[in-house]
Amino acid sequence: MAGSILRSLLAPWWAAQLLTGAKSFLDNPLIGSEALNRRGLHRWRVATARRLAERRRAALAGQVVAEDREAFERDGFVIKRDFLPPDSFVALRDGLLDWSGPAREMVQGDTITRRYAVDPELIRAVPAMKALLRDPRWQGLARYVASFDVEPLLYVQSILSRRHDAPPDPQTRLHADTFHPTMKAWLFLQDVGPADGPFSYVPGSHRLTPERLAWEEKRSLTVGREQDYLSARGSFRVDEAELAGLGLPPAKAFAVPANTLVVADTYGFHARTISDRPTTRIELFAYSRRNPFLPLAGLDPWSLPGIAERRVPLLWLTHDIYRRWIGQPWAKAGRKRPGDE
């Protein structure tokens, strides 16, 4: 009886989530409903979110040069080598690698992901950060790929692979982050070799082709019953053997020199590649994901100066306060440099 009452009380909340970025087939029984998905619920959410993203990107297209728009439309990512002027990059890299700040860490499989907020403290300590934040190429690409005229969340990130005797990092399996277009970006502070766990991406997998939409619908019917927790949470994994059937090529690994910027739509299939030895990858990492059903690209109060650079500390504080109910995978790790163990 109590369970039935609780479900009745939560039903309006679950229904409202259908018009948000909520993606978990486990946490929302409507999103995870095989009956509703047979009637096209997941298919509708995927297709509608895509149409709205395309409209928003059209409104933002003037912020990006034609060459980058064409590369993105073809591949799902834009890669810019020698992104910052050499002097600016050296000042940024050296300042960040020598800087020590409050870190948060998450362990997945054998890998530690460590992040530092690009907040007022860091910006004061590393003034070269301001040049990147104000760069119109960075501003335009981040917004166009995200399909929103908003300031992305920005971190210094260290990926420490093969640090635990555990199963492989689950992020090394090809996956889409969610059911709708979204943006992640990396400015690599050091050279990334083929054995250093480079980012990889399946070119063209950001497009919503008939084959991809049919695959999405098929997965929505079974993912809640599969022994694949991350897929069931809404980040669908894909086997490399499935790519050809989707009309897609193999994944491309980004073994690139320092000062390379990659901006990607992570609705496309991507992964970290597996390292055969302990490695450390250090980068600036940006992330932008907003409600995909919003019709307008802008009007985001969290992007206002004075607020935007404080969002990550506020987000972490909120998770600390409510961790009993929502969990907190990003554990405090003390003050560290990005290259520390």
Coordinates of N, CA, C and O in Angstrom, one line a residue, residues 76-217:
G76 N 31.3 15.4 -36.3 CA 30.8 15.4 -34.9 C 31.8 16.0 -33.9 O 31.5 16.1 -32.8
F77 N 32.9 16.5 -34.4 CA 33.9 17.1 -33.6 C 34.7 18.1 -34.5 O 34.7 18.1 -35.7
V78 N 35.4 19.0 -33.8 CA 36.3 20.0 -34.4 C 37.6 19.8 -33.6 O 37.7 19.8 -32.4
I79 N 38.7 19.7 -34.4 CA 40.0 19.6 -33.8 C 40.9 20.8 -34.3 O 40.9 21.1 -35.5
K80 N 41.5 21.5 -33.3 CA 42.3 22.7 -33.6 C 43.7 22.5 -33.0 O 43.8 22.7 -31.8
R81 N 44.7 22.2 -33.8 CA 46.0 22.1 -33.4 C 46.6 23.5 -33.2 O 46.2 24.4 -33.9
D82 N 47.6 23.6 -32.3 CA 48.2 24.9 -32.1 C 47.2 26.0 -31.8 O 47.2 27.1 -32.4
F83 N 46.3 25.6 -30.9 CA 45.1 26.5 -30.7 C 45.4 27.9 -30.1 O 45.0 28.9 -30.7
L84 N 46.2 27.9 -29.1 CA 46.6 29.2 -28.5 C 48.0 29.6 -29.1 O 48.8 28.8 -29.5
P85 N 48.3 30.9 -29.1 CA 49.6 31.3 -29.5 C 50.6 30.7 -28.6 O 50.4 30.5 -27.4
P86 N 51.8 30.4 -29.1 CA 52.8 29.6 -28.3 C 53.1 30.2 -27.0 O 53.1 29.5 -25.9
D87 N 53.3 31.6 -26.9 CA 53.6 32.2 -25.6 C 52.4 32.1 -24.6 O 52.6 31.8 -23.4
S88 N 51.2 32.2 -25.1 CA 50.0 32.1 -24.3 C 49.9 30.7 -23.8 O 49.5 30.5 -22.6
F89 N 50.1 29.7 -24.6 CA 50.0 28.4 -24.2 C 51.0 28.0 -23.2 O 50.7 27.3 -22.2
V90 N 52.2 28.4 -23.4 CA 53.3 28.0 -22.4 C 53.0 28.6 -21.0 O 53.1 28.0 -20.0
A91 N 52.5 29.9 -21.0 CA 52.2 30.5 -19.8 C 51.0 29.8 -19.1 O 51.0 29.6 -17.9
L92 N 50.0 29.4 -19.9 CA 48.9 28.7 -19.3 C 49.3 27.3 -18.8 O 49.0 26.9 -17.6
R93 N 50.0 26.5 -19.6 CA 50.5 25.2 -19.2 C 51.3 25.2 -18.0 O 51.1 24.5 -17.0
D94 N 52.4 26.1 -18.0 CA 53.3 26.1 -16.8 C 52.6 26.6 -15.6 O 52.8 26.1 -14.5
G95 N 51.7 27.6 -15.7 CA 51.0 28.1 -14.6 C 50.1 27.0 -14.0 O 50.0 26.9 -12.7
L96 N 49.4 26.2 -14.8 CA 48.5 25.2 -14.3 C 49.3 24.0 -13.7 O 48.9 23.5 -12.6
L97 N 50.3 23.6 -14.3 CA 51.1 22.5 -13.8 C 51.8 22.8 -12.5 O 52.1 21.9 -11.7
D98 N 52.1 24.1 -12.3 CA 52.8 24.5 -11.0 C 51.8 24.9 -9.9 O 52.2 25.1 -8.8
W99 N 50.5 24.9 -10.3 CA 49.5 25.4 -9.4 C 49.0 24.2 -8.5 O 48.9 23.1 -9.0
S100 N 48.7 24.5 -7.3 CA 48.1 23.5 -6.4 C 46.8 24.0 -5.9 O 46.7 25.2 -5.4
G101 N 45.7 23.2 -6.0 CA 44.4 23.6 -5.6 C 43.6 22.5 -5.1 O 44.0 21.3 -5.1
P102 N 42.4 22.8 -4.6 CA 41.5 21.7 -4.0 C 41.0 20.8 -5.1 O 40.4 21.3 -6.1
A103 N 41.2 19.5 -5.0 CA 40.9 18.6 -6.0 C 39.8 17.7 -5.6 O 39.5 17.5 -4.4
R104 N 39.0 17.2 -6.5 CA 38.0 16.1 -6.3 C 38.4 15.0 -7.2 O 38.9 15.1 -8.4
E105 N 38.1 13.7 -6.7 CA 38.5 12.5 -7.5 C 37.3 11.6 -7.6 O 36.5 11.5 -6.6
M106 N 37.3 10.9 -8.7 CA 36.3 9.7 -8.8 C 37.1 8.5 -9.4 O 37.9 8.7 -10.3
V107 N 36.9 7.4 -8.8 CA 37.5 6.2 -9.3 C 36.5 5.3 -10.0 O 35.4 5.1 -9.6
Q108 N 36.9 5.0 -11.3 CA 36.1 4.1 -12.1 C 37.0 3.0 -12.6 O 37.9 3.2 -13.3
G109 N 36.7 1.7 -12.2 CA 37.6 0.6 -12.5 C 39.0 0.9 -12.1 O 39.2 1.2 -10.9
D110 N 40.0 0.8 -13.0 CA 41.4 1.0 -12.6 C 41.9 2.4 -12.7 O 43.1 2.6 -12.6
T111 N 41.0 3.4 -12.9 CA 41.4 4.7 -13.3 C 40.8 5.7 -12.3 O 39.7 5.7 -11.8
I112 N 41.7 6.7 -12.0 CA 41.3 7.9 -11.2 C 41.1 9.1 -12.1 O 42.0 9.4 -12.9
T113 N 40.0 9.7 -12.0 CA 39.7 11.0 -12.7 C 39.7 12.1 -11.6 O 39.0 12.0 -10.7
R114 N 40.6 13.0 -11.8 CA 40.8 14.1 -10.8 C 40.4 15.4 -11.5 O 40.9 15.7 -12.6
R115 N 39.7 16.3 -10.8 CA 39.2 17.5 -11.3 C 39.5 18.7 -10.4 O 39.4 18.5 -9.1
Y116 N 39.8 19.8 -10.9 CA 39.9 21.1 -10.2 C 39.0 22.1 -10.9 O 39.0 22.2 -12.1
A117 N 38.2 22.8 -10.1 CA 37.3 23.9 -10.6 C 38.1 25.0 -11.2 O 39.1 25.5 -10.5
V118 N 37.8 25.5 -12.4 CA 38.3 26.8 -12.9 C 37.5 27.9 -12.3 O 36.4 28.2 -12.8
D119 N 37.8 28.3 -11.1 CA 37.1 29.2 -10.3 C 37.9 30.5 -10.1 O 39.0 30.6 -10.6
P120 N 37.3 31.5 -9.4 CA 38.1 32.7 -9.2 C 39.5 32.5 -8.5 O 40.4 33.2 -8.9
E121 N 39.6 31.6 -7.6 CA 40.9 31.3 -7.0 C 41.9 30.9 -8.1 O 43.1 31.4 -8.1
L122 N 41.6 29.9 -8.9 CA 42.5 29.5 -10.0 C 42.8 30.6 -11.0 O 43.9 30.8 -11.4
I123 N 41.8 31.3 -11.4 CA 42.0 32.4 -12.4 C 42.9 33.5 -11.9 O 43.8 34.0 -12.6
R124 N 42.8 33.8 -10.6 CA 43.8 34.7 -10.0 C 45.2 34.2 -10.0 O 46.2 34.9 -10.2
A125 N 45.3 32.9 -9.7 CA 46.6 32.3 -9.6 C 47.3 32.0 -10.9 O 48.5 32.1 -11.0
V126 N 46.5 31.8 -12.0 CA 47.0 31.6 -13.3 C 46.3 32.6 -14.3 O 45.4 32.3 -14.9
P127 N 46.9 33.8 -14.3 CA 46.2 34.9 -15.1 C 46.1 34.5 -16.6 O 45.2 35.0 -17.3
A128 N 47.0 33.6 -17.1 CA 46.9 33.2 -18.5 C 45.6 32.5 -18.9 O 45.2 32.4 -20.0
M129 N 44.8 32.1 -17.8 CA 43.5 31.4 -18.1 C 42.6 32.4 -18.7 O 41.7 32.1 -19.5
K130 N 42.7 33.7 -18.4 CA 41.8 34.7 -18.9 C 41.8 34.8 -20.4 O 40.8 35.0 -21.1
A131 N 43.0 34.6 -21.0 CA 43.1 34.6 -22.5 C 42.2 33.6 -23.2 O 41.6 33.8 -24.2
L132 N 42.2 32.4 -22.6 CA 41.4 31.3 -23.1 C 39.9 31.6 -22.9 O 39.1 31.5 -23.9
L133 N 39.5 32.0 -21.7 CA 38.1 32.3 -21.4 C 37.5 33.4 -22.4 O 36.3 33.3 -22.7
R134 N 38.4 34.3 -22.8 CA 37.9 35.4 -23.6 C 38.1 35.2 -25.1 O 37.6 35.9 -25.9
D135 N 38.7 34.0 -25.5 CA 39.0 33.8 -26.9 C 37.7 33.5 -27.6 O 36.9 32.6 -27.3
P136 N 37.4 34.3 -28.6 CA 36.1 34.2 -29.3 C 36.0 32.8 -30.1 O 34.9 32.3 -30.3
R137 N 37.1 32.2 -30.5 CA 37.0 30.9 -31.1 C 36.5 29.9 -30.2 O 35.7 29.0 -30.5
W138 N 37.1 29.9 -28.9 CA 36.7 29.0 -27.9 C 35.2 29.2 -27.5 O 34.4 28.3 -27.5
Q139 N 34.8 30.5 -27.3 CA 33.5 30.8 -27.0 C 32.5 30.3 -28.0 O 31.5 29.7 -27.7
G140 N 32.8 30.6 -29.3 CA 31.9 30.2 -30.4 C 31.8 28.7 -30.6 O 30.7 28.2 -30.7
L141 N 32.9 28.0 -30.6 CA 32.9 26.5 -30.7 C 32.1 25.8 -29.6 O 31.3 24.9 -29.8
A142 N 32.4 26.2 -28.4 CA 31.8 25.6 -27.2 C 30.3 25.8 -27.3 O 29.5 24.8 -27.0
R143 N 29.8 26.9 -27.7 CA 28.4 27.2 -27.7 C 27.7 26.5 -28.9 O 26.6 26.0 -28.8
Y144 N 28.3 26.6 -30.1 CA 27.7 26.0 -31.2 C 27.6 24.5 -31.1 O 26.5 23.9 -31.4
V145 N 28.6 23.8 -30.6 CA 28.5 22.3 -30.5 C 27.5 22.0 -29.4 O 26.7 21.0 -29.6
A146 N 27.5 22.7 -28.3 CA 26.5 22.5 -27.2 C 25.1 22.8 -27.7 O 24.1 22.3 -27.1
S147 N 25.0 23.7 -28.7 CA 23.7 24.2 -29.1 C 23.0 25.2 -28.2 O 21.8 25.5 -28.3
F148 N 23.8 25.7 -27.2 CA 23.3 26.6 -26.2 C 24.3 27.8 -26.1 O 25.5 27.5 -26.0
D149 N 23.8 29.0 -26.0 CA 24.6 30.2 -25.8 C 24.9 30.3 -24.3 O 24.4 31.3 -23.6
V150 N 25.6 29.4 -23.7 CA 25.9 29.4 -22.3 C 27.3 29.1 -22.0 O 28.0 28.6 -22.9
E151 N 27.8 29.5 -20.9 CA 29.2 29.3 -20.4 C 29.3 27.8 -20.0 O 28.6 27.4 -19.1
P152 N 30.2 27.1 -20.6 CA 30.3 25.7 -20.1 C 31.0 25.6 -18.8 O 31.7 26.5 -18.3
L153 N 30.8 24.5 -18.1 CA 31.6 24.2 -16.9 C 33.0 23.9 -17.3 O 33.2 23.1 -18.3
L154 N 34.0 24.4 -16.6 CA 35.4 24.3 -17.0 C 36.2 23.8 -15.8 O 36.1 24.3 -14.7
Y155 N 37.0 22.8 -16.1 CA 37.9 22.1 -15.1 C 39.3 22.0 -15.6 O 39.5 21.8 -16.8
V156 N 40.2 21.9 -14.7 CA 41.5 21.2 -15.0 C 41.3 19.7 -14.6 O 40.7 19.4 -13.6
Q157 N 41.7 18.9 -15.5 CA 41.4 17.4 -15.3 C 42.7 16.6 -15.5 O 43.4 16.8 -16.5
S158 N 42.9 15.6 -14.6 CA 44.0 14.7 -14.7 C 43.3 13.3 -14.8 O 42.5 12.9 -13.9
I159 N 43.7 12.5 -15.8 CA 43.3 11.1 -15.9 C 44.4 10.2 -15.6 O 45.4 10.2 -16.3
L160 N 44.4 9.5 -14.4 CA 45.4 8.6 -14.0 C 45.0 7.2 -14.2 O 44.2 6.6 -13.4
S161 N 45.4 6.6 -15.3 CA 45.0 5.3 -15.7 C 45.9 4.2 -15.1 O 47.0 4.4 -14.7
R162 N 45.3 3.0 -14.9 CA 46.0 1.8 -14.4 C 46.6 2.0 -13.0 O 47.7 1.6 -12.7
R163 N 45.8 2.7 -12.2 CA 46.3 3.0 -10.8 C 45.7 2.0 -9.8 O 46.2 2.0 -8.6
H164 N 44.8 1.1 -10.2 CA 44.2 0.2 -9.2 C 44.2 -1.2 -9.9 O 44.0 -1.3 -11.1
D165 N 44.2 -2.2 -9.1 CA 44.1 -3.6 -9.5 C 42.6 -3.9 -9.6 O 41.9 -4.3 -8.6
A166 N 42.0 -3.5 -10.7 CA 40.5 -3.5 -10.8 C 40.2 -3.8 -12.3 O 41.0 -3.7 -13.2
P167 N 38.9 -4.0 -12.6 CA 38.5 -4.1 -14.0 C 38.8 -2.8 -14.8 O 39.0 -1.8 -14.2
P168 N 38.8 -2.9 -16.1 CA 39.1 -1.7 -16.9 C 38.1 -0.5 -16.6 O 37.0 -0.7 -16.3
D169 N 38.6 0.7 -16.8 CA 37.8 1.9 -16.7 C 36.6 1.7 -17.7 O 36.8 1.5 -18.9
P170 N 35.4 1.8 -17.2 CA 34.2 1.7 -18.0 C 34.1 2.7 -19.1 O 33.4 2.6 -20.1
Q171 N 34.9 3.9 -19.0 CA 34.9 4.9 -20.0 C 35.7 4.5 -21.2 O 35.7 5.3 -22.2
T172 N 36.4 3.3 -21.2 CA 37.1 2.9 -22.3 C 36.2 2.1 -23.3 O 36.7 1.6 -24.3
R173 N 35.0 1.9 -23.0 CA 34.0 1.3 -23.9 C 33.3 2.3 -24.7 O 32.8 3.3 -24.1
L174 N 33.1 2.2 -26.0 CA 32.4 3.2 -26.8 C 31.0 3.4 -26.2 O 30.3 2.5 -25.9
H175 N 30.6 4.7 -26.2 CA 29.3 5.0 -25.6 C 28.9 6.4 -26.1 O 29.7 7.2 -26.5
A176 N 27.6 6.7 -26.0 CA 27.0 8.0 -26.1 C 26.7 8.5 -24.7 O 26.2 7.7 -23.8
D177 N 27.0 9.8 -24.4 CA 26.7 10.3 -23.0 C 25.3 10.2 -22.6 O 24.9 10.0 -21.5
T178 N 24.4 10.6 -23.6 CA 23.0 10.7 -23.3 C 22.2 10.6 -24.6 O 22.8 10.3 -25.7
F179 N 20.9 10.9 -24.6 CA 20.1 10.7 -25.7 C 20.0 11.9 -26.7 O 19.3 11.9 -27.7
H180 N 20.7 13.0 -26.3 CA 20.6 14.2 -27.1 C 21.9 14.8 -27.3 O 22.9 14.5 -26.6
P181 N 22.0 15.8 -28.2 CA 23.3 16.5 -28.4 C 23.8 17.2 -27.2 O 23.1 17.8 -26.4
T182 N 25.1 17.0 -26.9 CA 25.7 17.7 -25.8 C 27.2 17.9 -26.1 O 27.7 17.3 -27.0
M183 N 27.9 18.7 -25.3 CA 29.2 19.1 -25.7 C 30.2 18.8 -24.6 O 30.0 19.0 -23.4
K184 N 31.4 18.2 -25.0 CA 32.6 18.2 -24.2 C 33.8 18.7 -25.0 O 33.8 18.5 -26.2
A185 N 34.7 19.2 -24.3 CA 35.9 19.8 -25.0 C 37.2 19.5 -24.1 O 37.1 19.5 -22.9
W186 N 38.3 19.4 -24.8 CA 39.6 19.1 -24.2 C 40.6 20.0 -24.8 O 40.8 20.0 -26.0
L187 N 41.4 20.7 -24.0 CA 42.6 21.4 -24.5 C 43.7 20.7 -23.8 O 43.9 20.8 -22.5
F188 N 44.5 19.9 -24.5 CA 45.5 19.1 -23.9 C 46.7 19.9 -23.6 O 47.3 20.6 -24.4
L189 N 47.2 19.7 -22.3 CA 48.3 20.5 -21.8 C 49.6 19.8 -22.1 O 50.7 20.5 -21.9
Q190 N 49.6 18.6 -22.4 CA 50.8 17.8 -22.7 C 50.5 17.0 -24.0 O 49.4 16.7 -24.3
D191 N 51.6 16.5 -24.6 CA 51.4 15.6 -25.7 C 50.7 14.3 -25.3 O 50.9 13.8 -24.2
V192 N 49.8 13.9 -26.1 CA 49.1 12.6 -25.8 C 49.5 11.6 -26.9 O 49.1 11.7 -28.1
G193 N 50.3 10.6 -26.5 CA 50.7 9.6 -27.4 C 49.7 8.4 -27.6 O 48.7 8.4 -26.8
P194 N 49.9 7.5 -28.5 CA 49.0 6.4 -28.7 C 48.8 5.5 -27.5 O 47.7 4.9 -27.4
A195 N 49.8 5.5 -26.6 CA 49.7 4.6 -25.4 C 49.3 5.4 -24.2 O 49.2 4.8 -23.1
D196 N 48.9 6.6 -24.3 CA 48.6 7.5 -23.2 C 47.1 7.6 -22.9 O 46.6 8.5 -22.3
G197 N 46.3 6.7 -23.4 CA 44.8 6.7 -23.2 C 44.2 7.9 -23.9 O 43.3 8.6 -23.3
P198 N 44.5 8.1 -25.2 CA 43.8 9.2 -25.9 C 42.3 9.1 -26.1 O 41.8 8.0 -26.1
F199 N 41.7 10.2 -26.2 CA 40.3 10.3 -26.5 C 40.0 9.7 -27.9 O 40.9 9.9 -28.8
S200 N 39.0 9.0 -28.1 CA 38.6 8.4 -29.4 C 37.2 8.7 -29.7 O 36.3 8.8 -28.8
Y201 N 36.9 8.8 -31.0 CA 35.5 9.2 -31.4 C 35.2 8.5 -32.7 O 36.1 8.3 -33.6
V202 N 34.0 8.1 -32.9 CA 33.5 7.5 -34.2 C 33.0 8.6 -35.1 O 32.0 9.2 -34.8
P203 N 33.8 8.9 -36.1 CA 33.4 10.1 -37.0 C 32.0 9.8 -37.6 O 31.6 8.8 -38.0
G204 N 31.2 10.9 -37.5 CA 29.8 10.8 -38.0 C 28.8 10.2 -37.1 O 27.6 10.3 -37.5
S205 N 29.2 9.7 -36.0 CA 28.2 9.1 -35.1 C 27.3 10.0 -34.3 O 26.4 9.6 -33.6
H206 N 27.5 11.3 -34.5 CA 26.6 12.3 -33.9 C 25.3 12.5 -34.7 O 24.4 13.1 -34.2
R207 N 25.3 12.0 -35.9 CA 24.1 12.2 -36.8 C 23.0 11.3 -36.4 O 23.3 10.1 -36.1
L208 N 21.8 11.8 -36.4 CA 20.6 10.9 -36.1 C 20.1 10.3 -37.5 O 19.2 10.9 -38.1
T209 N 20.7 9.3 -37.9 CA 20.3 8.6 -39.1 C 19.2 7.6 -38.8 O 18.9 7.3 -37.6
P210 N 18.5 7.2 -39.8 CA 17.4 6.2 -39.6 C 17.9 4.9 -38.9 O 17.3 4.4 -38.0
E211 N 19.2 4.5 -39.2 CA 19.8 3.4 -38.6 C 20.0 3.6 -37.1 O 19.8 2.8 -36.2
R212 N 20.5 4.8 -36.8 CA 20.8 5.2 -35.4 C 19.5 5.3 -34.6 O 19.4 4.8 -33.4
L213 N 18.5 5.9 -35.2 CA 17.2 6.0 -34.5 C 16.6 4.6 -34.2 O 16.0 4.4 -33.1
A214 N 16.7 3.7 -35.2 CA 16.2 2.4 -35.0 C 16.9 1.6 -33.9 O 16.4 0.9 -33.0
W215 N 18.3 1.9 -33.8 CA 19.1 1.3 -32.8 C 18.7 1.8 -31.4 O 18.6 1.0 -30.4
E216 N 18.5 3.1 -31.3 CA 18.1 3.7 -30.1 C 16.8 3.1 -29.6 O 16.6 2.7 -28.4
E217 N 15.8 3.0 -30.5 CA 14.5 2.4 -30.1 C 14.7 1.0 -29.6 O 14.1 0.5 -28.6

